[in-house]
Coordinates of C-alpha atoms and ligand atoms in Angstrom, one line a residue:
M973 CA 4.6 11.0 31.1
A974 CA 3.7 9.7 27.9
E975 CA 1.5 11.8 25.4
R976 CA -2.3 10.4 24.5
Y977 CA -3.4 10.8 22.0
K978 CA -7.0 10.7 20.4
N979 CA -9.2 9.6 17.7
Y980 CA -10.9 12.4 15.6
I981 CA -14.6 12.3 15.3
G982 CA -17.0 14.9 13.5
G983 CA -13.9 17.2 13.6
R984 CA -13.3 16.6 17.6
W985 CA -10.2 14.6 19.0
I986 CA -11.7 12.6 21.6
E987 CA -10.2 9.5 23.6
A988 CA -12.4 5.5 23.4
K989 CA -15.4 6.2 25.3
S990 CA -13.9 3.3 27.7
G991 CA -11.1 5.2 28.0
R992 CA -8.3 2.8 27.1
T993 CA -5.2 2.6 25.3
F994 CA -2.4 1.1 23.9
E995 CA 1.2 1.9 23.3
N996 CA 3.1 2.9 20.2
R997 CA 6.8 2.3 20.8
N998 CA 10.1 3.3 18.3
P999 CA 11.0 -0.2 16.8
A1000 CA 14.7 1.4 16.9
N1001 CA 14.6 1.4 20.4
R1002 CA 11.5 0.0 22.0
R1003 CA 12.6 2.1 25.3
D1004 CA 11.5 5.2 23.5
L1005 CA 7.7 5.1 24.1
I1006 CA 6.0 7.7 21.5
G1007 CA 2.6 8.0 23.0
L1008 CA -0.6 5.8 23.8
F1009 CA -3.5 5.8 21.9
P1010 CA -7.1 4.7 22.1
A1011 CA -7.9 1.3 22.2
S1012 CA -11.2 2.2 20.5
G1013 CA -14.3 -0.2 20.5
A1014 CA -17.7 -0.7 18.2
E1015 CA -19.1 2.1 20.1
D1016 CA -16.5 4.3 19.2
V1017 CA -16.6 3.3 15.5
D1018 CA -20.2 3.9 15.4
A1019 CA -19.7 7.4 16.6
A1020 CA -17.5 8.1 13.8
V1021 CA -19.4 6.2 11.4
S1022 CA -22.8 8.3 12.4
A1023 CA -20.6 11.4 11.8
A1024 CA -19.5 10.6 8.1
K1025 CA -22.9 9.8 7.5
N1026 CA -24.1 13.1 8.9
A1027 CA -21.5 14.7 6.7
F1028 CA -21.8 13.1 3.7
A1029 CA -25.5 14.7 3.0
G1030 CA -23.6 18.4 2.6
W1031 CA -20.3 17.2 1.3
R1032 CA -21.8 15.2 -1.9
L1033 CA -23.7 18.2 -2.9
L1034 CA -20.3 20.9 -2.5
P1035 CA -19.0 20.9 -6.0
A1036 CA -16.3 18.4 -7.1
P1037 CA -13.7 21.7 -7.9
K1038 CA -14.6 23.2 -4.5
R1039 CA -13.6 19.7 -3.0
G1040 CA -10.3 19.3 -4.5
E1041 CA -9.4 23.0 -3.7
I1042 CA -9.1 21.5 -0.3
L1043 CA -6.8 18.9 -1.4
F1044 CA -4.7 21.8 -3.3
R1045 CA -4.6 23.2 1.0
V1046 CA -3.6 19.6 2.2
G1047 CA -0.6 19.2 -0.4
D1048 CA 0.5 22.5 0.7
L1049 CA 0.4 21.8 3.8
L1050 CA 2.0 18.2 3.4
R1051 CA 4.6 19.5 2.0
K1052 CA 5.0 22.2 4.5
R1053 CA 5.5 19.5 7.1
K1054 CA 7.2 17.2 5.5
E1055 CA 10.7 16.7 7.1
E1056 CA 8.2 16.9 10.6
I1057 CA 6.4 13.9 9.1
A1058 CA 8.8 11.5 8.2
R1059 CA 11.2 12.2 11.2
A1060 CA 8.0 10.7 12.9
M1061 CA 7.3 8.2 10.9
T1062 CA 10.9 6.9 10.9
R1063 CA 10.4 6.9 15.0
E1064 CA 7.5 5.0 14.4
M1065 CA 7.8 2.7 12.2
G1066 CA 11.6 2.2 11.3
K1067 CA 12.4 2.9 7.7
I1068 CA 15.2 4.9 7.5
L1069 CA 14.3 9.1 6.7
K1070 CA 15.1 9.0 2.7
E1071 CA 12.5 6.6 2.2
T1072 CA 9.9 8.5 4.9
R1073 CA 10.9 11.5 2.5
G1074 CA 9.4 9.5 -0.1
D1075 CA 6.5 8.5 1.3
V1076 CA 5.1 11.6 2.6
Q1077 CA 5.8 12.7 -1.0
E1078 CA 3.8 10.4 -2.2
G1079 CA 1.1 11.5 -0.1
I1080 CA 1.5 15.1 -2.0
D1081 CA 1.4 13.7 -5.5
T1082 CA -1.5 11.9 -4.2
A1083 CA -3.0 15.2 -3.3
F1084 CA -2.5 17.2 -6.4
Y1085 CA -3.5 14.9 -8.3
A1086 CA -7.1 14.2 -6.5
A1087 CA -7.0 18.1 -6.4
G1088 CA -6.9 18.4 -10.2
E1089 CA -9.1 15.4 -10.8
G1090 CA -11.6 17.8 -9.4
R1091 CA -12.0 19.8 -13.1
R1092 CA -12.2 16.3 -14.3
L1093 CA -14.4 13.6 -12.8
F1094 CA -15.6 13.0 -16.1
G1095 CA -18.5 10.8 -17.3
E1096 CA -20.1 10.0 -21.0
T1097 CA -22.1 11.5 -23.6
T1098 CA -23.5 9.5 -26.1
P1099 CA -26.2 9.6 -28.6
S1100 CA -29.2 7.9 -27.8
E1101 CA -31.0 5.2 -29.8
L1102 CA -34.3 7.3 -30.4
P1103 CA -34.8 10.8 -31.6
D1104 CA -35.2 13.9 -29.3
K1105 CA -33.4 11.9 -26.3
F1106 CA -29.7 12.9 -24.5
A1107 CA -28.1 10.1 -23.0
M1108 CA -25.1 9.9 -20.4
S1109 CA -23.5 8.9 -17.4
V1110 CA -21.7 10.2 -14.1
R1111 CA -20.2 9.5 -11.1
L1112 CA -21.8 9.3 -8.0
P1113 CA -20.4 9.3 -4.4
L1114 CA -21.2 5.9 -2.5
G1115 CA -21.4 7.3 0.7
V1116 CA -19.6 6.4 3.9
C1117 CA -16.5 4.5 3.3
A1118 CA -14.5 2.5 5.6
L1119 CA -10.7 2.3 5.3
I1120 CA -8.1 0.1 6.7
T1121 CA -4.8 0.5 6.2
P1122 CA -1.4 -1.1 7.2
W1123 CA 1.8 0.3 8.3
N1124 CA 4.7 0.0 6.1
F1125 CA 3.2 3.2 3.9
P1126 CA 1.8 4.7 7.2
V1127 CA 1.1 8.3 5.1
A1128 CA 1.2 7.2 1.5
I1129 CA -1.5 4.6 1.7
P1130 CA -3.6 6.1 3.3
T1131 CA -3.9 9.2 1.3
W1132 CA -4.1 7.1 -1.9
K1133 CA -7.3 6.0 -0.4
L1134 CA -8.2 9.3 1.3
F1135 CA -8.0 11.6 -1.0
P1136 CA -9.5 10.2 -4.2
A1137 CA -12.5 8.8 -1.7
L1138 CA -13.1 12.7 -0.5
L1139 CA -12.5 14.2 -4.1
C1140 CA -15.6 11.6 -5.5
G1141 CA -17.4 13.1 -2.4
N1142 CA -17.5 10.4 -0.4
T1143 CA -16.9 10.5 3.7
V1144 CA -14.7 8.1 5.4
V1145 CA -13.3 6.5 8.6
L1146 CA -9.9 5.9 8.5
K1147 CA -8.2 2.9 11.0
P1148 CA -4.8 2.7 10.7
A1149 CA -2.7 0.1 11.7
E1150 CA -1.8 -0.5 15.3
D1151 CA 2.1 0.0 14.8
T1152 CA 1.5 3.3 13.0
P1153 CA -1.0 5.5 14.4
H1154 CA 0.7 8.3 15.2
S1155 CA 1.8 8.9 11.6
A1156 CA -2.6 9.3 11.3
V1157 CA -2.5 11.8 13.4
K1158 CA -0.6 13.9 11.4
L1159 CA -2.3 13.4 8.6
F1160 CA -5.4 14.6 10.6
E1161 CA -3.9 17.7 11.8
I1162 CA -3.6 18.6 8.2
L1163 CA -6.7 17.6 7.0
E1164 CA -8.4 19.5 9.6
E1165 CA -6.1 22.7 9.5
S1166 CA -7.3 22.3 5.6
G1167 CA -11.1 23.5 6.4
A1168 CA -12.0 20.2 5.4
P1169 CA -15.7 20.1 7.2
P1170 CA -16.5 18.6 10.6
G1171 CA -17.6 15.1 10.0
V1172 CA -16.1 14.5 6.1
A1173 CA -12.7 12.2 7.4
N1174 CA -12.7 10.7 10.8
L1175 CA -9.9 8.9 12.6
V1176 CA -10.4 5.7 14.9
H1177 CA -7.6 4.1 16.7
G1178 CA -7.8 0.2 17.9
S1179 CA -7.1 -3.3 17.1
G1180 CA -8.1 -4.9 13.9
E1181 CA -10.1 -7.7 15.3
I1182 CA -12.0 -4.6 17.6
A1183 CA -12.0 -1.3 16.0
G1184 CA -11.4 -2.9 12.1
A1185 CA -14.3 -6.1 12.5
S1186 CA -16.7 -3.3 13.5
L1187 CA -16.2 -0.9 10.8
V1188 CA -16.4 -3.8 8.8
R1189 CA -19.7 -5.1 9.9
H1190 CA -21.2 -1.4 10.5
P1191 CA -24.4 -1.2 8.8
D1192 CA -24.1 2.3 7.5
V1193 CA -20.7 1.7 6.0
T1194 CA -21.4 1.6 2.4
L1195 CA -17.2 0.8 0.8
V1196 CA -14.4 -1.6 2.7
S1197 CA -11.0 -0.3 1.0
F1198 CA -8.5 -2.3 2.7
T1199 CA -4.7 -2.5 2.3
G1200 CA -3.1 -5.4 4.3
S1201 CA -2.1 -9.3 4.4
T1202 CA -4.1 -11.7 2.1
A1203 CA -5.5 -13.7 5.2
V1204 CA -7.4 -10.6 6.7
G1205 CA -8.1 -8.9 3.3
R1206 CA -10.1 -13.0 2.6
E1207 CA -12.0 -12.5 5.8
I1208 CA -13.0 -8.6 5.0
A1209 CA -14.1 -9.9 1.9
A1210 CA -16.1 -13.0 3.4
V1211 CA -17.8 -10.5 5.5
C1212 CA -18.6 -8.0 3.2
G1213 CA -20.1 -10.5 0.8
Q1214 CA -22.3 -11.5 3.1
S1215 CA -23.9 -7.8 3.2
L1216 CA -23.2 -6.8 -0.4
K1217 CA -20.9 -4.2 0.6
R1218 CA -18.6 -2.8 -1.9
V1219 CA -14.9 -4.2 -1.0
A1220 CA -11.2 -3.5 -2.6
L1221 CA -9.0 -4.9 -1.1
E1222 CA -4.5 -4.6 -1.9
M1223 CA -2.8 -7.3 -0.7
G1224 CA 0.0 -9.5 -0.1
G1225 CA 2.8 -10.2 -2.6
K1226 CA 5.8 -12.3 -3.5
N1227 CA 7.4 -9.9 -6.3
A1228 CA 10.7 -11.4 -8.5
Q1229 CA 13.0 -9.8 -10.2
I1230 CA 14.7 -11.7 -13.6
V1231 CA 18.2 -11.0 -14.4
M1232 CA 19.1 -13.4 -17.9
E1233 CA 22.2 -13.4 -19.1
D1234 CA 22.9 -10.8 -21.5
A1235 CA 21.5 -8.4 -18.6
D1236 CA 23.7 -5.2 -17.2
L1237 CA 24.6 -6.8 -14.4
R1238 CA 25.6 -3.6 -12.6
L1239 CA 22.1 -2.5 -12.8
A1240 CA 20.7 -5.4 -12.0
L1241 CA 23.0 -5.6 -8.7
E1242 CA 21.7 -2.2 -7.8
G1243 CA 17.9 -2.6 -8.8
V1244 CA 17.5 -5.5 -6.7
L1245 CA 19.6 -4.4 -3.7
W1246 CA 17.0 -1.6 -3.4
G1247 CA 14.2 -4.3 -4.1
A1248 CA 15.4 -6.9 -1.1
F1249 CA 16.6 -4.6 1.1
G1250 CA 14.7 -0.9 1.0
T1251 CA 12.2 -0.5 3.7
T1252 CA 13.7 -3.4 5.3
G1253 CA 12.1 -5.9 2.4
Q1254 CA 8.6 -4.5 4.1
R1255 CA 7.5 -3.3 1.0
C1256 CA 4.4 -5.2 -0.4
T1257 CA 6.4 -4.7 -3.9
A1258 CA 9.6 -6.1 -2.0
T1259 CA 11.5 -8.5 -4.3
S1260 CA 11.4 -11.6 -2.3
R1261 CA 12.6 -13.7 -5.2
L1262 CA 15.9 -13.0 -7.6
I1263 CA 15.3 -15.5 -10.7
L1264 CA 19.3 -15.7 -12.4
H1265 CA 19.9 -16.9 -15.1
R1266 CA 22.8 -19.9 -14.9
D1267 CA 25.3 -18.2 -17.2
I1268 CA 25.2 -15.0 -14.6
R1269 CA 23.9 -16.6 -11.2
K1270 CA 27.5 -17.4 -9.8
E1271 CA 28.9 -14.0 -10.6
L1272 CA 25.6 -12.0 -9.7
T1273 CA 25.1 -13.6 -6.5
E1274 CA 29.0 -13.2 -5.1
M1275 CA 28.5 -9.6 -5.7
L1276 CA 25.3 -9.5 -4.1
V1277 CA 26.3 -11.2 -0.8
A1278 CA 29.5 -8.8 -1.0
R1279 CA 27.5 -5.8 -1.4
A1280 CA 24.3 -7.0 1.1
E1281 CA 27.0 -7.5 4.4
K1282 CA 28.2 -3.9 4.3
I1283 CA 24.5 -2.7 3.8
K1284 CA 24.5 -0.7 7.4
I1285 CA 21.8 -1.4 9.6
G1286 CA 20.6 1.1 12.7
D1287 CA 18.5 3.6 13.1
G1288 CA 17.0 5.0 10.3
M1289 CA 17.2 8.6 11.6
D1290 CA 20.5 8.5 11.4
E1291 CA 21.0 9.5 7.9
T1292 CA 24.3 7.2 6.9
V1293 CA 21.8 4.5 8.2
E1294 CA 21.1 2.1 5.0
M1295 CA 18.1 -0.2 6.6
G1296 CA 16.0 0.6 9.9
P1297 CA 14.4 -2.2 11.8
L1298 CA 11.5 -4.6 11.4
I1299 CA 8.3 -3.4 12.5
N1300 CA 7.9 -5.5 15.8
E1301 CA 9.2 -8.6 17.6
A1302 CA 6.4 -10.6 15.6
A1303 CA 7.7 -9.9 12.4
R1304 CA 11.0 -10.4 13.3
K1305 CA 10.1 -13.9 14.8
K1306 CA 8.4 -14.6 11.6
V1307 CA 11.3 -13.8 9.3
H1308 CA 13.8 -15.9 11.7
G1309 CA 11.4 -18.7 11.4
Y1310 CA 11.4 -18.8 7.4
V1311 CA 15.2 -18.8 7.9
Q1312 CA 14.9 -22.0 9.6
I1313 CA 12.2 -23.3 7.3
G1314 CA 14.9 -22.4 4.0
K1315 CA 17.5 -24.2 5.8
D1316 CA 15.2 -27.4 6.6
E1317 CA 14.0 -27.0 2.9
G1318 CA 17.9 -27.6 1.7
A1319 CA 18.3 -24.0 0.5
R1320 CA 21.3 -22.8 1.0
L1321 CA 22.3 -19.7 3.4
V1322 CA 24.6 -17.1 1.9
A1323 CA 24.4 -14.0 3.9
G1324 CA 23.0 -13.3 6.9
G1325 CA 20.2 -15.2 8.5
T1326 CA 20.5 -13.7 12.1
I1327 CA 19.2 -11.4 14.5
Y1328 CA 20.9 -8.2 14.8
E1329 CA 21.8 -7.0 18.2
E1330 CA 25.1 -5.4 18.2
G1331 CA 25.7 -2.4 21.2
E1332 CA 23.0 -0.2 21.0
W1333 CA 21.1 -2.2 18.4
V1334 CA 19.8 -4.6 21.5
H1335 CA 16.9 -2.7 22.2
G1336 CA 15.7 -2.7 18.7
Y1337 CA 13.6 -5.1 16.5
F1338 CA 17.1 -5.6 13.8
Y1339 CA 17.9 -8.5 11.4
R1340 CA 20.6 -9.1 8.9
P1341 CA 20.0 -8.9 5.1
T1342 CA 19.6 -12.9 4.5
I1343 CA 20.2 -14.5 1.2
F1344 CA 19.2 -18.0 0.1
D1345 CA 20.7 -19.8 -2.9
Q1346 CA 19.7 -22.9 -4.6
V1347 CA 16.5 -22.3 -3.8
G1348 CA 13.3 -24.5 -5.7
P1349 CA 10.4 -22.5 -6.7
K1350 CA 8.1 -24.9 -4.9
M1351 CA 10.0 -24.3 -1.7
R1352 CA 7.8 -22.1 1.3
I1353 CA 10.9 -19.7 1.2
A1354 CA 10.3 -19.1 -2.7
Q1355 CA 6.0 -19.3 -2.3
E1356 CA 5.3 -17.0 1.3
E1357 CA 5.3 -13.7 1.5
I1358 CA 8.0 -13.4 4.5
F1359 CA 7.7 -9.3 4.9
G1360 CA 11.4 -9.2 5.6
P1361 CA 15.2 -8.6 4.6
V1362 CA 15.3 -12.4 2.9
L1363 CA 15.9 -13.0 -0.8
S1364 CA 15.7 -16.2 -2.5
I1365 CA 17.8 -17.0 -5.3
I1366 CA 16.3 -19.4 -7.8
E1367 CA 18.5 -20.5 -11.1
I1368 CA 17.0 -21.1 -14.2
K1369 CA 18.4 -22.1 -17.8
S1370 CA 16.2 -19.7 -20.1
F1371 CA 13.5 -17.4 -20.5
E1372 CA 10.8 -19.2 -21.0
E1373 CA 11.5 -21.3 -17.4
A1374 CA 12.0 -17.5 -16.0
V1375 CA 8.8 -16.6 -16.6
E1376 CA 7.3 -20.0 -15.4
A1377 CA 9.0 -19.7 -12.1
L1378 CA 8.3 -16.3 -11.5
N1379 CA 4.6 -17.0 -11.8
A1380 CA 4.7 -19.9 -9.5
T1381 CA 2.9 -18.3 -7.0
P1382 CA -0.8 -17.1 -5.7
Y1383 CA -0.1 -13.7 -5.9
G1384 CA 0.5 -11.4 -8.8
L1385 CA 1.7 -7.6 -7.5
S1386 CA 4.9 -6.5 -8.8
S1387 CA 7.7 -8.0 -10.8
S1388 CA 10.8 -6.9 -12.9
I1389 CA 13.2 -8.1 -15.8
Y1390 CA 16.9 -7.4 -16.6
T1391 CA 17.8 -7.7 -20.3
R1392 CA 18.8 -6.4 -23.4
D1393 CA 17.0 -8.3 -25.4
V1394 CA 13.6 -6.3 -27.0
A1395 CA 11.7 -9.4 -27.7
R1396 CA 12.2 -10.9 -24.5
A1397 CA 11.1 -7.8 -22.8
F1398 CA 8.0 -7.4 -24.9
R1399 CA 7.2 -11.1 -24.0
A1400 CA 7.6 -10.5 -20.4
M1401 CA 5.5 -7.9 -20.2
R1402 CA 2.9 -9.5 -21.7
D1403 CA 3.3 -13.0 -20.4
I1404 CA 4.2 -12.2 -16.7
E1405 CA 1.5 -12.4 -14.2
A1406 CA 1.4 -9.7 -12.2
G1407 CA -0.3 -6.0 -11.9
I1408 CA 2.9 -4.3 -12.3
T1409 CA 6.1 -5.2 -14.4
Y1410 CA 9.3 -3.2 -14.6
V1411 CA 12.1 -3.2 -17.5
N1412 CA 15.4 -3.0 -16.2
G1413 CA 14.2 -1.4 -12.9
P1414 CA 13.4 -3.2 -9.0
T1415 CA 10.0 -4.0 -8.5
I1416 CA 9.5 -1.3 -6.5
G1417 CA 8.5 2.5 -7.4
A1418 CA 5.3 3.1 -8.1
E1419 CA 4.2 6.3 -9.2
V1420 CA 0.6 7.6 -8.1
H1421 CA -0.9 8.4 -11.6
L1422 CA -0.6 4.7 -13.0
P1423 CA -2.8 2.1 -11.5
F1424 CA -1.4 -0.1 -8.5
G1425 CA -3.0 -3.3 -7.7
G1426 CA -2.3 -7.1 -8.3
V1427 CA -3.9 -10.4 -9.7
K1428 CA -4.7 -13.6 -8.0
E1429 CA -4.6 -13.8 -4.3
T1430 CA -2.9 -9.9 -4.4
G1431 CA -6.4 -8.3 -5.3
N1432 CA -9.9 -8.8 -6.1
G1433 CA -9.8 -6.7 -9.6
H1434 CA -9.3 -3.1 -8.5
R1435 CA -6.8 -1.0 -9.1
E1436 CA -5.4 2.0 -6.7
A1437 CA -3.5 5.2 -8.2
G1438 CA -4.1 6.3 -11.4
T1439 CA -7.6 7.5 -13.0
T1440 CA -8.6 3.9 -12.0
V1441 CA -9.0 4.5 -8.1
Y1442 CA -12.1 7.1 -9.1
D1443 CA -13.6 3.5 -10.3
I1444 CA -13.4 2.4 -6.9
F1445 CA -14.6 5.8 -5.0
T1446 CA -18.1 6.3 -7.2
E1447 CA -21.0 4.4 -8.4
W1448 CA -21.8 5.4 -12.5
K1449 CA -25.3 6.0 -12.9
S1450 CA -26.8 6.6 -16.3
I1451 CA -29.5 9.1 -17.4
Y1452 CA -31.9 9.8 -20.7
I1453 CA -33.2 12.7 -21.2
D1454 CA -36.6 12.3 -23.6
F1455 CA -37.2 16.1 -25.4
S1456 CA -39.7 14.0 -27.8
G1457 CA -42.8 14.7 -26.0
K1458 CA -43.9 10.9 -26.8
L1459 CA -43.4 7.6 -25.1
Q1460 CA -40.6 6.6 -27.1
K1461 CA -39.6 2.6 -26.4
A1462 CA -36.4 1.1 -26.5
Q1463 CA -35.1 -1.3 -28.5
I1464 CA -38.9 -1.4 -29.7
D1465 CA -39.4 2.3 -31.4
S1466 CA -35.9 1.7 -32.9
V1467 CA -35.9 3.0 -36.8
E1468 CA -35.5 0.0 -39.3
Ligands
NAD2926 P1 -2.7 -6.9 8.3 O1 -3.5 -7.0 7.3 O2 -2.5 -7.5 9.3 O3 -3.3 -5.7 8.7 C1 -3.9 -4.7 7.8 C2 -4.9 -3.8 8.5 O4 -6.4 -4.6 8.9 C3 -4.6 -3.0 10.3 O5 -5.0 -1.8 10.3 C4 -5.2 -3.6 11.2 O6 -5.7 -3.4 12.2 C5 -6.7 -4.5 10.1 N1 -7.4 -5.9 10.5 C6 -6.4 -6.8 10.8 N2 -7.6 -7.5 11.0 C7 -8.6 -7.2 10.9 C8 -9.9 -7.4 10.9 N3 -10.4 -8.8 11.0 N4 -10.9 -6.6 10.3 C9 -10.5 -5.7 10.3 N5 -9.2 -4.8 10.2 C10 -8.7 -6.0 10.0 O7 -0.9 -6.2 7.4 P2 0.3 -5.3 7.9 O8 0.5 -6.8 8.7 O9 -0.3 -4.4 8.7 O10 0.9 -5.0 6.5 C11 1.6 -5.8 6.2 C12 0.6 -6.8 4.8 O11 0.2 -5.8 4.1 C13 1.5 -7.3 4.1 O12 0.7 -8.3 3.5 C14 1.8 -6.2 2.7 O13 1.7 -7.0 1.6 C15 0.8 -6.0 2.8 N6 0.4 -4.9 1.7 C16 -0.4 -4.7 0.7 C17 0.0 -3.4 -0.4 C18 -0.7 -3.4 -1.4 O14 -1.0 -2.8 -2.1 N7 -0.8 -4.6 -2.0 C19 0.6 -2.4 0.3 C20 1.2 -2.4 1.4 C21 1.2 -3.5 2.2

């Protein structure tokens, strides 16, 4: 009998009102059924939002350092259960254990960072232009926040939103991705155990089209914080625009690594292998384009192909495996479709390009590490997000051409340059259009205490993580206190 998991609403684990469920299976072995999860409808979303709304009245008044203490406990509990959660995550979404442990670690780091912010939720004080008048600004919570998350970082991304949102005094409803509901359940078990008051954090499973869309439209939701594809983000922004809801979007990427002729090629090779094939290429910051100077293109391409063909593919639970499966059949079809598009566009396939179904792996969604050479910067495989282990190599003749090629997509999340020339490195930091630039490091590897997000169609101007996430989850209020005992008029009574 498959285990039946539940929503977490108002401090209680409950099924969807309709009783409907959906299956969650292991992408490395689809015969492995993880469990059944509630296929929630608008009525379940309504119950969760109303629990969050009721809890807001008390939670907003709990001093921020006290809210922080709960998050310290959450961090401790995550640390205790790190291995168990990492294993559940690998089983649920396929990335290798080393990476799922890193995913939980990101949640732990975020918990402790947010907890500390409880004593640092700074506003500003400033002199008034009038005598005997005091002026300051403070941060206030927004109310009920809807958090909608993707499957590729099933613990880290929800925590990036949940912990700062809660620390600021908001209450939340999380709608996790359909492919990773189990990881979200684990996270909420921890929130429950930490002593977070009922209703402060609520979990509603279900599809994006029904549960997600109902949450976005709900009139009692003040802010939507979304991470996912640009197509869905655009739809959500349009809905929020109509009702003037706050909306923070973290969306797709088409990240590139530049390698100049003066680079340490061994280092650049390790970087691109990790950036392109880590998480099976399913990171928003994955390296999807490799921009190579023509003097080193042939040599680095040969080194890369030799290594890519040796990557051990399989179930991420096996510690010797280097690359797990894709998330589902639709993702594998999409990746395979783009390989065909690349061939049709005239790019040269130099590694992979096929489904991997050897031996026991016939029951999973495996795909070989794939490399295209001779890719034009305007080809579809160089422009569109593939979200799989497919790397496109673009040849350039100069630094200027490299930056131009890197900037020539609608996205702007992460970027990287390998060079030993300091002047080039600084020009790259200035001229690359992206929210993140690495020098002599791959496009992946963000740390939780720096702002995270992208320019152009990757985002809408907000930054998660760092101190900047506190701008998403609070509203500023300016406060003036006049102790002069008379009516003073700003701009009019100012002393000449
Ligand atoms: P997705 O856009 O398909 O789904 C993301 C979430 O939105 C899921 O929970 C889904 O159920 C929900 N959703 C779908 N339709 C909805 C609707 N109409 N209304 C409300 N919610 C809806 O993305 P995905 O396939 O889960 O994740 C992969 C994408 O996420 C990639 O594009 C990747 O680049 C992006 N991503 C971005 C970042 C970042 O920080 N920029 C991080 C990770 C992933």
